[in-house]
Short mmCIF file of C-alpha atoms in Angstrom, two decimals:
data_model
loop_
_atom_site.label_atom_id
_atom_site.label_comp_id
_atom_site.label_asym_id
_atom_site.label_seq_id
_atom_site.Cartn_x
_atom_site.Cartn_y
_atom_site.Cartn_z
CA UNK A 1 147.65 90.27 134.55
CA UNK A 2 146.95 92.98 136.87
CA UNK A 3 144.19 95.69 137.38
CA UNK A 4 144.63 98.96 139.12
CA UNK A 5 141.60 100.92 139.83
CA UNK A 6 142.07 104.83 138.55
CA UNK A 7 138.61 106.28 139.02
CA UNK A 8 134.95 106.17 138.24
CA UNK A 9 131.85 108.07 137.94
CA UNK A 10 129.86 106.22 140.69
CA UNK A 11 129.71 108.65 143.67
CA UNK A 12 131.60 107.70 147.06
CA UNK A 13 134.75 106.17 146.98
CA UNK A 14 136.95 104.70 150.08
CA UNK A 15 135.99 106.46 153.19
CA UNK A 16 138.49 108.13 155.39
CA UNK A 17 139.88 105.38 158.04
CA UNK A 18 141.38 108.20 159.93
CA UNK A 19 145.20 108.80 160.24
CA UNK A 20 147.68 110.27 157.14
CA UNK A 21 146.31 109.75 154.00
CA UNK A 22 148.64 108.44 151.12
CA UNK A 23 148.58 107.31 147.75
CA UNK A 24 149.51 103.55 147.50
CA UNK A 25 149.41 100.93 144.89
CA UNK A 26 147.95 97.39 146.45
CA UNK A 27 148.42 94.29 144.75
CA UNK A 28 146.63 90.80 145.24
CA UNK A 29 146.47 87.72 143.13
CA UNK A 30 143.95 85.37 141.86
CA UNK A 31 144.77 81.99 140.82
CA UNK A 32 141.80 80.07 138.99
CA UNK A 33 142.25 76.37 137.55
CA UNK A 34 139.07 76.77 134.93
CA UNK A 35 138.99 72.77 133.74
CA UNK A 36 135.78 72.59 135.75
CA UNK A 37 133.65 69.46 135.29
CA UNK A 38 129.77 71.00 133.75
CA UNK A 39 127.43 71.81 131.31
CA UNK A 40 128.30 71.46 127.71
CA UNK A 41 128.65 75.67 127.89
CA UNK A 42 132.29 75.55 127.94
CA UNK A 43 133.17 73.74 124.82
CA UNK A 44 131.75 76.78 123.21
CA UNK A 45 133.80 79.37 125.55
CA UNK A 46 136.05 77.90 127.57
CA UNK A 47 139.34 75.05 127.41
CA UNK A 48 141.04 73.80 130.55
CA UNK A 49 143.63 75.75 131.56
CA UNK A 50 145.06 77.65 134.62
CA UNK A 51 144.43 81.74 134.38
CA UNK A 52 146.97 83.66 136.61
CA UNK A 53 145.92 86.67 137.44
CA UNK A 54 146.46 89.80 139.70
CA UNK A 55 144.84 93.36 140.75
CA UNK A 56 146.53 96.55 141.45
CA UNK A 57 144.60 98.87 142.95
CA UNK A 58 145.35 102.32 143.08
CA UNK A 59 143.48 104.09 146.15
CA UNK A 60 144.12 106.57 149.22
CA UNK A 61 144.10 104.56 152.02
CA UNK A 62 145.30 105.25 155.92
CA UNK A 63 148.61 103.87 156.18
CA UNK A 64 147.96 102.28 160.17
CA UNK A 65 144.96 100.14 158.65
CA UNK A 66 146.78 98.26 155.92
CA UNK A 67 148.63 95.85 157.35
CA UNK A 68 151.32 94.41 155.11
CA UNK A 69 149.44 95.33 151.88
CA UNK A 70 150.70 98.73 150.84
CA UNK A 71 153.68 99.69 148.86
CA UNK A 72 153.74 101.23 145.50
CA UNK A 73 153.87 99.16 142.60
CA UNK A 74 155.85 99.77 139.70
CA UNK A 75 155.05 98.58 135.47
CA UNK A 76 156.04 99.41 132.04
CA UNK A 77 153.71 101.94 130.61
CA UNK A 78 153.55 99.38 127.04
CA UNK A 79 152.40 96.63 129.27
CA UNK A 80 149.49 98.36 130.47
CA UNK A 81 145.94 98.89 129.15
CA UNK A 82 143.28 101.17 130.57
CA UNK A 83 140.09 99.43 130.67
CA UNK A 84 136.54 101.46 131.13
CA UNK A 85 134.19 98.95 132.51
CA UNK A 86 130.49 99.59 132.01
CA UNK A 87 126.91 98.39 132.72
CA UNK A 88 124.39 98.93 130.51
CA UNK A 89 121.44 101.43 131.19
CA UNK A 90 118.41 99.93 132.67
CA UNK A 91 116.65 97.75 130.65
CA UNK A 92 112.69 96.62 130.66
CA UNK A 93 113.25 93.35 132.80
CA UNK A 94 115.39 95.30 135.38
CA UNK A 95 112.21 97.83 136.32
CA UNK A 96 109.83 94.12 137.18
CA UNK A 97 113.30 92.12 138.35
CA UNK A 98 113.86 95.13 140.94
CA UNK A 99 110.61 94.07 142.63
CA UNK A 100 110.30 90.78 142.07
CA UNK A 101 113.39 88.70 141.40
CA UNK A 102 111.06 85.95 139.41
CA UNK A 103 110.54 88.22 136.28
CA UNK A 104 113.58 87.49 135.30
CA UNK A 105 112.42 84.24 133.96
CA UNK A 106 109.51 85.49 131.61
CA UNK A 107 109.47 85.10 128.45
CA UNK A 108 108.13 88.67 127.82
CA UNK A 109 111.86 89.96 128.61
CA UNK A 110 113.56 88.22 126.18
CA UNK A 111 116.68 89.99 125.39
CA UNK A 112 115.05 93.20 127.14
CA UNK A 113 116.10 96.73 125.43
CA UNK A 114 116.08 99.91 127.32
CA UNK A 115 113.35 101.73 129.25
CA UNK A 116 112.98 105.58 128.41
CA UNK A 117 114.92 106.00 131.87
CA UNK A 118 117.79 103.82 130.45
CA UNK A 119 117.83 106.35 127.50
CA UNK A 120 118.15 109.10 129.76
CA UNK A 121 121.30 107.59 131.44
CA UNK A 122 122.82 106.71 128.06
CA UNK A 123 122.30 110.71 127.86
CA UNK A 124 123.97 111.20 130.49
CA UNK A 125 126.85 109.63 130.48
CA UNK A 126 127.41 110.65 126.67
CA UNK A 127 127.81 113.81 128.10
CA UNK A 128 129.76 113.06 130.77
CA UNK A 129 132.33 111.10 128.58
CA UNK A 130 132.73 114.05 126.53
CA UNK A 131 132.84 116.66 128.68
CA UNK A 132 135.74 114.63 130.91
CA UNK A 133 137.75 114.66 127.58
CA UNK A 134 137.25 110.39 128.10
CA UNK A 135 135.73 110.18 124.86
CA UNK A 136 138.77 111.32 122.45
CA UNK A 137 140.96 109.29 124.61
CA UNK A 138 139.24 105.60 123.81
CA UNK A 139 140.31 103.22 121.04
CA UNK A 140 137.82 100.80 121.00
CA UNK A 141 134.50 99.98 122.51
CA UNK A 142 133.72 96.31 123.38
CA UNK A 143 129.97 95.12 123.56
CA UNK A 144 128.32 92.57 124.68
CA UNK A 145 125.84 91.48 121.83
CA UNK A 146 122.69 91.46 123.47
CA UNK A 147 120.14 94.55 122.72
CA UNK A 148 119.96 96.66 126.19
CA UNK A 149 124.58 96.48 126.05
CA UNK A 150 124.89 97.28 121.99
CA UNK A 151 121.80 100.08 122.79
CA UNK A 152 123.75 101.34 125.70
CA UNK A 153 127.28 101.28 123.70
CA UNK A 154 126.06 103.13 120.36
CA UNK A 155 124.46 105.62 123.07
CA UNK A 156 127.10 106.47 124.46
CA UNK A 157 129.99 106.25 122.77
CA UNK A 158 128.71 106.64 118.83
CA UNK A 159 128.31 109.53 116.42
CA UNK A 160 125.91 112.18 116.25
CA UNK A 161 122.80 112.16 114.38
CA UNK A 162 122.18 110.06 111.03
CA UNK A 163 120.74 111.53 108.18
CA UNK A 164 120.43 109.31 105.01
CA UNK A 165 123.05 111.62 102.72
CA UNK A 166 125.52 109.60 104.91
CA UNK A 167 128.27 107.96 102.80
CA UNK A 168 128.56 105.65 105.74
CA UNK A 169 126.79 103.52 107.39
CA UNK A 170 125.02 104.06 110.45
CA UNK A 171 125.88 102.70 114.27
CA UNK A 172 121.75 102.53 114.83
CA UNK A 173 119.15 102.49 113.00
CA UNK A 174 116.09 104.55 113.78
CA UNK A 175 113.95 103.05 116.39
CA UNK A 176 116.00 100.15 116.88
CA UNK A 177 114.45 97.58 119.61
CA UNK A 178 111.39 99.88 119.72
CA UNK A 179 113.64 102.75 120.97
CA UNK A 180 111.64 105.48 119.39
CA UNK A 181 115.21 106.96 119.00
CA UNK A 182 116.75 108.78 115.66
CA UNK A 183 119.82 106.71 113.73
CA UNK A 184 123.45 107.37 115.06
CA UNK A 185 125.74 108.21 113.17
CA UNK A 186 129.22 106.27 112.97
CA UNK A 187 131.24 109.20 112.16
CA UNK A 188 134.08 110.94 114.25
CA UNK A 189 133.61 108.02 117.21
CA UNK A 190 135.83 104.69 118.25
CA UNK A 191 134.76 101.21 116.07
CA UNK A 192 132.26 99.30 118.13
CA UNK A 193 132.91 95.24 118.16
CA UNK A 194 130.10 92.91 120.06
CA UNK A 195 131.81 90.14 122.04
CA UNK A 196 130.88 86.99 123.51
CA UNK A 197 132.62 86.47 126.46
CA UNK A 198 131.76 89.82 128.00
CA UNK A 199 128.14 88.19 128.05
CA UNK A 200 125.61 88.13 130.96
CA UNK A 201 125.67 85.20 133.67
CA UNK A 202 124.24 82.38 130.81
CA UNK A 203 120.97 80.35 130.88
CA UNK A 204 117.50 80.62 132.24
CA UNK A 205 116.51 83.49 132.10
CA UNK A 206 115.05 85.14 128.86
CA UNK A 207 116.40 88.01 129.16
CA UNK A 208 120.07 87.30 128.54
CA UNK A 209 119.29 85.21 125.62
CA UNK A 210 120.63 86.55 122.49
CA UNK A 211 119.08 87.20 118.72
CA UNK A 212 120.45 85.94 116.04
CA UNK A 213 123.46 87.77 114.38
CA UNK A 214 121.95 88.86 111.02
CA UNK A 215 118.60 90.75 113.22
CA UNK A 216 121.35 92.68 115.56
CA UNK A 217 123.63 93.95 111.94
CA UNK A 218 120.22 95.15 110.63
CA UNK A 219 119.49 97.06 113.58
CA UNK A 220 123.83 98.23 113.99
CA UNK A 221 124.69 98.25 110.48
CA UNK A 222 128.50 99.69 111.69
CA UNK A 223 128.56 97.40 114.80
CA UNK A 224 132.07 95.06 113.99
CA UNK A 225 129.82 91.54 114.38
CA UNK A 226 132.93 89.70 112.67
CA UNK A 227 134.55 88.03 116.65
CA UNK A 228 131.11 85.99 116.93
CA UNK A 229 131.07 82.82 115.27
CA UNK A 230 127.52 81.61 115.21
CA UNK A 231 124.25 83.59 114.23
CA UNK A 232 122.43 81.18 116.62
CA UNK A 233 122.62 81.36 120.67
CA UNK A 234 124.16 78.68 120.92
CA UNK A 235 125.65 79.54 124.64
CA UNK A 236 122.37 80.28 126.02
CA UNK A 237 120.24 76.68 127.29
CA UNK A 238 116.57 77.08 128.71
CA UNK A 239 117.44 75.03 131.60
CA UNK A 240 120.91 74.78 132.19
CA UNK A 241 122.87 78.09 134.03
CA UNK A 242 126.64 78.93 134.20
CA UNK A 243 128.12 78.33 137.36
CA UNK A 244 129.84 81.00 139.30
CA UNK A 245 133.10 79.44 138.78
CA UNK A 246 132.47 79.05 134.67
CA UNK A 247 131.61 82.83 134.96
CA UNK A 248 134.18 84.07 136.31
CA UNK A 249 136.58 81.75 134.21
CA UNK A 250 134.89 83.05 131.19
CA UNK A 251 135.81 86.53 132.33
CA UNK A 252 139.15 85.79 133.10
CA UNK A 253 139.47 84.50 129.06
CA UNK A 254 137.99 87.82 128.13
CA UNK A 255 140.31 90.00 130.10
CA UNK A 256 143.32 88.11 128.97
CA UNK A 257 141.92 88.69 125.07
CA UNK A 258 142.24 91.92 125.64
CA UNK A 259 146.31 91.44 125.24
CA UNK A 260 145.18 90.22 121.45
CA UNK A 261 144.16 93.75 120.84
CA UNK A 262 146.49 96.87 119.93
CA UNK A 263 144.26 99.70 121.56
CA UNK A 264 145.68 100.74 125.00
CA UNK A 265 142.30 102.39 126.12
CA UNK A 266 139.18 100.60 125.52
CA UNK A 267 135.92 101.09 126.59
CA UNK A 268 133.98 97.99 127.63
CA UNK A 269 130.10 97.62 128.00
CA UNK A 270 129.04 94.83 129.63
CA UNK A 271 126.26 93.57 132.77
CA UNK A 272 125.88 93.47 136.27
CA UNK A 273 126.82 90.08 136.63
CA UNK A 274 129.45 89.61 134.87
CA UNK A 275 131.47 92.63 136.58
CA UNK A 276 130.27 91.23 139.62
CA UNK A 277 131.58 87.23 139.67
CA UNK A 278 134.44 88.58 137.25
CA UNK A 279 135.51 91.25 139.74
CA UNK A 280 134.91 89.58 142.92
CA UNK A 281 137.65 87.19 142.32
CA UNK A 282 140.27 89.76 142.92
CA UNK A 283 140.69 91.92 146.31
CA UNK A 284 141.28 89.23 149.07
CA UNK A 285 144.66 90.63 149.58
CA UNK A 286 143.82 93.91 149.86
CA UNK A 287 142.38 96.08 152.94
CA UNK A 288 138.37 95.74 152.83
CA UNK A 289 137.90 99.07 151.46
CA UNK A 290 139.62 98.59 148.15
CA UNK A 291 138.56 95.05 148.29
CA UNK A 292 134.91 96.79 148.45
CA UNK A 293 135.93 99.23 145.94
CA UNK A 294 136.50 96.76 143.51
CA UNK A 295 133.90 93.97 143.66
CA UNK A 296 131.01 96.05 144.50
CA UNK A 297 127.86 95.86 142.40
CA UNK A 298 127.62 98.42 139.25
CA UNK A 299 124.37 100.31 138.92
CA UNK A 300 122.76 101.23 135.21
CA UNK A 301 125.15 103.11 133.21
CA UNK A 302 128.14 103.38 135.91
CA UNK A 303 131.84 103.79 134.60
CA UNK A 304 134.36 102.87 136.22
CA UNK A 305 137.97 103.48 135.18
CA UNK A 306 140.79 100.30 135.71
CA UNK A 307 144.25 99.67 134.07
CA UNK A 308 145.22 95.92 133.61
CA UNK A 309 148.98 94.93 133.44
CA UNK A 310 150.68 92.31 131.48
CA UNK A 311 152.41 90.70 134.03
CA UNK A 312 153.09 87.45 131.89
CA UNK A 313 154.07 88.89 128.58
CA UNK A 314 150.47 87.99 126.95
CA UNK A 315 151.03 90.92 124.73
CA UNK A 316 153.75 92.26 122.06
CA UNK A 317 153.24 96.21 121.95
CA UNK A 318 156.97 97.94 121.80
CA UNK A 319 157.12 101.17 123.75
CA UNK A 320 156.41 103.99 121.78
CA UNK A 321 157.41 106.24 124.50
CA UNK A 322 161.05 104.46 125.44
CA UNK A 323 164.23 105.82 124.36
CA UNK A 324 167.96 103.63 123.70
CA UNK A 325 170.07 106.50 125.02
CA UNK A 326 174.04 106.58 124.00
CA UNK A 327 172.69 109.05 120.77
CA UNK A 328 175.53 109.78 120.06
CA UNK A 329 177.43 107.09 121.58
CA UNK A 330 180.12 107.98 124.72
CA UNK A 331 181.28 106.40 128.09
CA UNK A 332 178.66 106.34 130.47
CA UNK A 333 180.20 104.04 133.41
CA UNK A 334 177.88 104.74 136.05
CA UNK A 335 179.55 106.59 139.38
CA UNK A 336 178.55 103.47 141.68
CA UNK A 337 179.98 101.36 139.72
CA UNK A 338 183.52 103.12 140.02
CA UNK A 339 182.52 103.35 143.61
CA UNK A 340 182.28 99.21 143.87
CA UNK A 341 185.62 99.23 141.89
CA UNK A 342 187.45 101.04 144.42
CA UNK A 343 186.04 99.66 147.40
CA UNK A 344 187.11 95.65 146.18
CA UNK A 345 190.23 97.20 145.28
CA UNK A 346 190.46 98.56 148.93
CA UNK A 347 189.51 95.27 150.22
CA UNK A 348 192.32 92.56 151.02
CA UNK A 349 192.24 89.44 149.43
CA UNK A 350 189.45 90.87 147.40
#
């Protein structure tokens, strides 16, 4: 599989290395062996296996700083996916954790919602997806099913406002996780479905434990719950945490799911952490800018645009785009080939 960076809303970007500026196509592989020796986590997530995986990153770059990385890089539009990876908006235990890393292991945070603030960026980038044209463009929205990623999903990518004439049902209720927000509606906006494996770094702390199921489909009644097995946390343990490397195997399963599904642009809102570990596996063959590009940290509510490519035939979408040719039928030898024809002819012995 392979990733290619397209474009974000974070501001910056690669700086300008100085020389002629060109549009390349970098790509770097990743190869994880994920049978790791642990915690009981990964009988609920994870099997052995070996995950091959690649990035191509799209990016300008100056052509005398890139060593023997660039060149473009060339893949069938059916075997490609375009991926929009966000973090959620800031939540209550990010406002304490941002002074004092420790507050990330009370209690009190337990599966922390959004702050007012947080609410504001969900604003924000509703309006931004919209006004970009994203939002008619996505197929599906991925979640992870904790409160402060499903808040931040319905936010931004659901309906407008709920009133209870609805024939449907609605994305939020009103006031979900003490939100002091009005219902959204589910109307005219992609299907939302909460997965696990997009899930926070697991264990420890409080605030990436989980409710049960049936408490999140009161709060989302339209929220597709149906890809989560359990109603219990049953991933989360008080005093065991994932390991880097089960992290970042975990999101390696998750972006390889993706081939399972038929959308081609899906919106996925997930945490800091994950993206992080998940994302800094990739980029050690590409110049440190779009290495940096890449793998550095997402702040609340940033979007940032990828493309993954099925390198290994992990999915079976058919080109909807491709066309046979010969329609009618005729001779179409090719000019080189006559070309090749008369030059063995010309050639003794030949």
């Amino acid at each position: 599989m392979t990733i290619t960076t397209i474009g974000g809303v974070s501001s910056g970007g690669i700086p300008h290395t100085g020389g002629t500026l060109s549009r390349v196509s970098l790509v770097l592989s990743f190869r994880f062996k994920s049978g790791i020796a642990g915690t009981s986590l990964h009988h609920h997530l994870l099997k052995s296996q070996s995950v091959r995986s690649s990035f191509c990153c799209s990016s300008s770059l100056s052509v005398p700083d890139m060593d023997n990385n660039g060149g473009p890089s060339l893949y069938p539009l059916h075997r490609c996916k375009t991926i929009h990876l966000v973090r959620h908006a800031q939540g209550v235990h990010n406002v304490e954790g941002d002074k004092n890393y420790k507050a990330y292991m009370s209690p009190e945070y337990f599966d922390a919602q959004l702050t007012p603030l947080g609410w504001q960026q969900v604003d924000n980038l509703r309006n931004h997806v919209r006004s970009c044209g994203l939002f008619k463009r996505i197929d599906l929205v991925i979640t992870s099913p904790l409160l402060r990623t499903i808040q931040t999903a319905v936010g931004v990518f659901g309906g407008e406002g709920y009133t209870d004439r609805m024939d449907v049902l609605p994305l939020m209720v009103a006031n979900a996780g003490n939100s002091d927000r009005a219902a959204i509606s589910s109307l005219d906006c992609p299907p939302i479905v909460a997965v696990e494996l997009c899930r926070e770094h697991l264990g420890i702390h409080p605030c990436d434990k989980r409710r049960t199921i049936s408490e999140y489909q009161c709060l989302f009644p339209a929220v597709d719950f149906t890809q989560i097995e359990s109603d219990e946390d049953i991933l989360w343990k008080a005093n065991v945490r994932e390991t880097k490397e089960e992290l970042v195997a975990r999101g390696m399963k998750f972006l390889n799911w993706l081939w399972t599904r038929k959308e081609k642009e899906i919106a996925i809102v997930t945490h800091s952490g994950f993206l992080f570990h998940t994302l800094g596996a990739f980029g050690d063959d590409c110049h440190p800018l779009v290495k940096k590009e890449i793998c550095k940290s997402f702040a609340n509510c940033e979007l940032r645009s990828m493309v993954i490519v099925d390198k290994s035939m992990l999915g079976a979408d058919c080109s909807t785009t491709n066309y046979p040719g010969k329609t009618p039928p005729g001779p179409d030898l090719p000019s080189d080939v006559v070309d090749d024809k008369n030059q063995n002819q010309a050639t003794p012995g030949s």
